[in-house]
XYZ file of C-alpha atoms in Angstrom:
332
model
C 136.082 79.894 -128.374
C 133.610 81.567 -130.258
C 129.833 81.139 -132.485
C 129.279 82.641 -135.152
C 125.961 80.353 -135.601
C 123.442 83.082 -135.263
C 125.734 85.990 -137.673
C 125.443 83.022 -140.287
C 121.762 82.984 -139.920
C 121.152 86.139 -140.170
C 122.583 86.185 -143.230
C 121.392 83.253 -145.117
C 117.622 84.284 -144.156
C 118.584 88.044 -145.845
C 119.437 89.202 -149.270
C 120.352 92.992 -148.851
C 123.499 94.548 -146.661
C 124.860 97.454 -145.564
C 127.694 98.036 -144.151
C 129.739 100.064 -141.304
C 132.136 101.087 -138.760
C 132.486 104.199 -136.558
C 133.546 108.274 -137.103
C 136.864 108.191 -138.792
C 137.141 104.599 -139.912
C 140.577 103.074 -139.293
C 142.522 99.962 -140.643
C 140.426 97.599 -138.497
C 137.152 99.574 -139.544
C 137.487 100.018 -144.174
C 139.682 96.420 -143.593
C 136.637 94.137 -141.947
C 134.418 96.151 -144.501
C 135.698 95.199 -147.135
C 136.478 91.429 -146.262
C 132.445 90.546 -145.144
C 132.106 92.393 -148.620
C 133.449 90.660 -150.346
C 132.307 87.476 -148.662
C 128.691 88.458 -149.098
C 128.806 89.137 -152.442
C 130.228 85.434 -153.000
C 127.923 84.490 -151.491
C 125.795 86.142 -154.064
C 124.262 89.270 -151.619
C 123.939 92.978 -152.354
C 126.698 94.891 -150.810
C 126.872 98.154 -150.147
C 129.306 100.401 -148.018
C 128.674 103.047 -145.821
C 130.768 105.210 -143.507
C 129.661 108.073 -140.438
C 132.843 109.536 -142.452
C 135.359 110.552 -144.867
C 137.610 107.781 -144.439
C 141.219 108.874 -144.464
C 143.235 109.081 -147.542
C 146.426 106.705 -146.783
C 142.936 103.378 -146.826
C 142.474 104.421 -150.427
C 144.639 100.873 -151.276
C 142.884 98.594 -149.832
C 138.965 100.033 -151.454
C 140.983 99.081 -155.673
C 136.678 100.781 -156.549
C 136.077 103.346 -154.549
C 132.579 101.699 -153.128
C 133.172 102.876 -150.213
C 131.206 106.310 -149.657
C 130.374 108.895 -146.875
C 127.368 110.129 -144.549
C 126.823 113.653 -144.867
C 124.614 115.913 -143.313
C 121.263 116.457 -145.033
C 121.522 112.448 -146.197
C 117.740 111.029 -146.019
C 117.757 107.645 -145.225
C 115.298 106.353 -147.946
C 118.564 106.059 -150.417
C 119.133 103.070 -147.806
C 115.648 102.189 -147.505
C 115.520 98.574 -149.307
C 117.953 97.503 -146.978
C 117.556 94.846 -144.574
C 120.022 93.644 -142.636
C 123.137 96.753 -141.154
C 126.444 95.778 -139.934
C 127.634 97.327 -138.121
C 132.020 96.958 -137.465
C 134.824 97.256 -135.126
C 132.325 99.642 -132.611
C 129.785 98.731 -130.532
C 128.424 102.550 -129.917
C 125.554 103.444 -131.415
C 126.878 106.937 -130.675
C 129.780 106.316 -132.580
C 127.713 106.693 -135.862
C 127.222 110.552 -135.068
C 124.539 111.886 -137.082
C 124.797 108.994 -140.404
C 123.809 106.842 -137.022
C 120.845 108.396 -136.235
C 119.480 108.458 -140.421
C 119.511 104.905 -140.153
C 117.430 104.026 -136.905
C 113.937 104.632 -138.385
C 115.231 102.083 -140.714
C 113.238 98.549 -139.963
C 116.934 96.870 -139.493
C 118.570 93.265 -138.268
C 121.457 94.483 -135.712
C 124.688 93.166 -136.234
C 127.494 94.371 -134.174
C 130.902 92.530 -134.186
C 133.859 93.825 -132.057
C 136.855 93.719 -130.138
C 136.249 95.900 -127.983
C 134.706 97.079 -124.397
C 131.294 98.134 -124.680
C 128.027 97.797 -122.465
C 126.206 99.176 -125.379
C 123.275 97.404 -126.199
C 121.474 98.178 -129.615
C 122.495 94.875 -131.584
C 119.465 92.694 -131.742
C 122.191 89.674 -132.558
C 126.611 91.154 -131.443
C 130.674 89.116 -131.422
C 131.876 90.756 -128.981
C 135.408 89.467 -128.362
C 138.144 91.492 -126.317
C 140.751 88.982 -127.155
C 140.854 89.945 -130.676
C 143.665 91.226 -132.065
C 141.289 92.673 -135.025
C 137.488 93.046 -136.164
C 138.343 91.679 -139.556
C 140.650 88.419 -137.915
C 136.624 87.743 -136.751
C 134.881 88.781 -139.883
C 137.751 86.349 -141.940
C 137.093 83.610 -139.251
C 133.647 84.332 -139.768
C 133.405 83.523 -143.325
C 136.282 82.506 -144.694
C 137.450 78.905 -141.710
C 133.936 78.908 -140.459
C 131.533 79.638 -143.535
C 134.037 78.686 -146.328
C 134.490 80.928 -148.125
C 137.283 81.561 -151.210
C 140.243 83.978 -150.238
C 140.919 86.727 -152.553
C 143.746 89.089 -152.735
C 141.893 92.166 -152.239
C 140.462 90.030 -149.226
C 142.788 89.029 -148.617
C 144.965 92.830 -148.238
C 142.395 94.099 -146.285
C 142.328 91.987 -142.972
C 146.801 92.610 -143.850
C 146.217 95.811 -143.280
C 143.404 95.859 -139.797
C 146.718 93.403 -138.633
C 148.832 95.771 -138.826
C 146.880 99.156 -137.850
C 145.347 97.091 -134.714
C 149.191 95.798 -133.597
C 151.377 98.670 -134.694
C 153.010 97.117 -136.599
C 153.442 92.954 -135.330
C 154.733 95.906 -132.224
C 151.750 96.163 -129.541
C 150.848 92.728 -126.968
C 148.248 92.003 -128.827
C 150.383 90.293 -131.408
C 150.080 86.351 -130.721
C 151.585 84.050 -133.250
C 148.410 84.053 -134.606
C 148.297 87.386 -135.779
C 151.607 86.766 -137.405
C 150.622 82.973 -138.929
C 147.588 84.615 -140.357
C 149.268 88.137 -141.399
C 151.427 85.253 -143.575
C 148.941 83.245 -145.274
C 147.674 87.344 -146.706
C 151.022 87.602 -147.513
C 151.262 83.443 -149.732
C 147.862 84.983 -150.542
C 149.451 87.977 -153.421
C 150.085 90.446 -150.188
C 152.970 93.266 -150.430
C 154.092 93.423 -147.317
C 156.481 96.692 -148.363
C 153.194 98.385 -149.982
C 150.886 98.162 -147.400
C 154.281 100.441 -145.197
C 154.786 102.363 -148.126
C 150.973 102.552 -148.922
C 149.888 103.058 -144.711
C 153.413 105.069 -143.267
C 155.434 106.083 -146.115
C 152.592 108.172 -147.837
C 152.404 111.521 -145.808
C 152.247 115.349 -146.837
C 154.861 117.783 -146.312
C 151.616 119.135 -143.978
C 152.095 116.700 -141.847
C 155.386 116.385 -141.087
C 155.169 121.007 -140.339
C 151.757 119.515 -138.251
C 153.555 117.090 -136.551
C 156.636 118.928 -135.233
C 154.186 122.453 -134.429
C 152.404 119.294 -131.978
C 155.236 117.964 -130.011
C 156.220 122.115 -129.411
C 153.805 120.451 -126.652
C 154.515 117.672 -124.923
C 154.936 118.073 -121.173
C 155.292 115.539 -118.247
C 153.069 114.656 -114.628
C 153.012 111.956 -112.611
C 156.623 111.939 -111.844
C 157.892 111.345 -115.573
C 154.119 108.211 -115.794
C 152.375 109.980 -117.715
C 152.999 112.484 -120.969
C 150.750 114.260 -123.441
C 150.587 116.074 -126.606
C 147.267 118.794 -126.603
C 146.423 121.097 -130.423
C 144.689 123.398 -130.798
C 142.358 124.922 -133.606
C 145.807 126.636 -134.482
C 148.089 124.779 -135.259
C 146.046 123.046 -137.916
C 144.183 126.364 -139.413
C 148.266 127.475 -139.673
C 150.178 123.529 -140.632
C 146.893 123.189 -143.313
C 146.725 119.562 -141.036
C 143.942 117.428 -140.351
C 142.414 114.954 -137.707
C 143.261 112.785 -139.891
C 147.216 114.033 -139.595
C 146.125 112.937 -135.705
C 146.487 109.045 -136.491
C 150.139 108.067 -134.288
C 150.461 110.773 -132.844
C 150.114 109.584 -129.502
C 153.027 107.288 -129.889
C 154.994 110.010 -129.380
C 155.193 110.364 -125.989
C 153.836 106.981 -125.605
C 157.632 106.692 -126.151
C 159.203 108.441 -124.014
C 161.488 105.890 -121.653
C 159.302 105.357 -118.170
C 156.086 106.957 -119.126
C 153.764 104.820 -119.347
C 150.417 107.145 -119.543
C 150.537 108.657 -122.635
C 147.876 110.553 -123.550
C 146.975 113.211 -127.361
C 144.187 115.797 -127.237
C 142.961 118.216 -130.530
C 139.993 120.523 -131.202
C 139.950 121.018 -134.626
C 136.263 122.707 -134.078
C 136.160 124.926 -130.715
C 134.907 123.143 -127.162
C 135.372 119.554 -128.940
C 138.030 118.127 -127.714
C 139.347 114.561 -129.176
C 142.021 112.696 -126.837
C 143.132 109.131 -127.432
C 145.111 106.730 -124.800
C 148.112 104.919 -124.851
C 149.407 103.112 -121.896
C 152.989 101.201 -122.685
C 152.526 98.088 -120.277
C 149.627 97.681 -117.105
C 147.761 100.726 -117.060
C 143.743 99.273 -118.560
C 142.934 102.829 -120.408
C 139.706 101.885 -121.411
C 139.260 102.199 -118.139
C 140.453 105.817 -118.016
C 137.654 107.264 -121.968
C 134.617 105.054 -120.206
C 135.740 107.843 -117.365
C 135.527 110.925 -120.389
C 132.105 108.735 -121.847
C 134.611 106.794 -124.440
C 135.976 103.828 -124.128
C 138.481 100.749 -126.268
C 140.195 98.658 -125.489
C 143.731 98.135 -122.791
C 146.386 99.692 -123.662
C 144.772 102.056 -126.836
C 141.251 104.093 -125.978
C 139.510 107.368 -126.798
C 136.936 109.788 -125.670
C 135.108 113.251 -126.940
C 134.927 116.103 -124.635
C 132.253 118.500 -125.466
C 134.915 121.819 -123.974
C 137.832 124.523 -124.253
C 140.559 122.319 -125.045
C 142.325 123.092 -121.312
C 139.821 122.261 -119.401
C 139.506 118.257 -120.998
C 143.979 118.657 -120.531
C 143.360 119.608 -116.878
C 140.324 116.693 -116.147
C 142.101 113.698 -117.851
C 145.872 114.070 -116.708
C 143.594 114.925 -113.273
C 142.435 111.483 -113.663
C 145.776 109.933 -114.899
C 147.490 110.525 -112.770
C 144.583 109.121 -110.299
C 144.213 106.174 -111.882
C 148.460 104.951 -112.330
C 148.912 105.994 -108.583
C 146.936 103.025 -107.746
C 149.305 100.517 -109.182
C 148.344 97.691 -107.725
C 151.448 96.221 -105.840
C 153.535 93.425 -107.517
């Protein structure tokens, strides 16, 4: 049973809030921020949403008022000095706020964290972490709508639904519980269109995205007797196709789909010596533990990390560790 009392007490005692999520925010980070912002405003609170980096274009439909802003190098914290409370959503590691986090550090803010990732972080004054939750937006919904009794509106409902779609892989992953499906149905009853959300999230790819996938998938390799697959994309592919980090969002799903593969890895180096890695598993391997070896983290079936080294070195180190993790599978 989640105890929302301490966070609701913070909300009752303050009026000016700042909401954020992790670098390269996804549907859950953005969705949970929009749900919480809508609920706080219904309680008469003053709310701003700032992200550490631009929100991917595929999520723009969730924010019709374009209220989400993003940090840019050179910005000063004085613009946010009147904020009293900082909510960090879908993220429990301060370094994942990147430069935005450094700008916020001097500010006198009550720090609140709501997340469903495994983490040993302790930056928050008040935290609610639940690795069994399907999405952070589900936790925010339960806290503000089901517990605090705030009335749900369409924008909030659509944000909840999009977050559930994002975190469950379109209701395909093992975290697709009866609770998830009941909650999704409730959002549809509130006017959300499953068709529109699918189109916005999955069917508005620019042509360069398809060209990027074609190039990236040519790098597919297998290891660990066919139990591990990976793709590795260097700066040249981004440059030649006009792609960006946003175009890598679905890439890790392709090596995971290979028959017999348990561990899928996606490496991309969009800037020299800055390699982002996505870890995915199919049925039993806890990739959050593997990612943690490289300073990252996440969920049992999906995690990420960032390595400051050349692409080839990152691939060698991570695939070696991945093969060892696969070899260590306990006997059934």
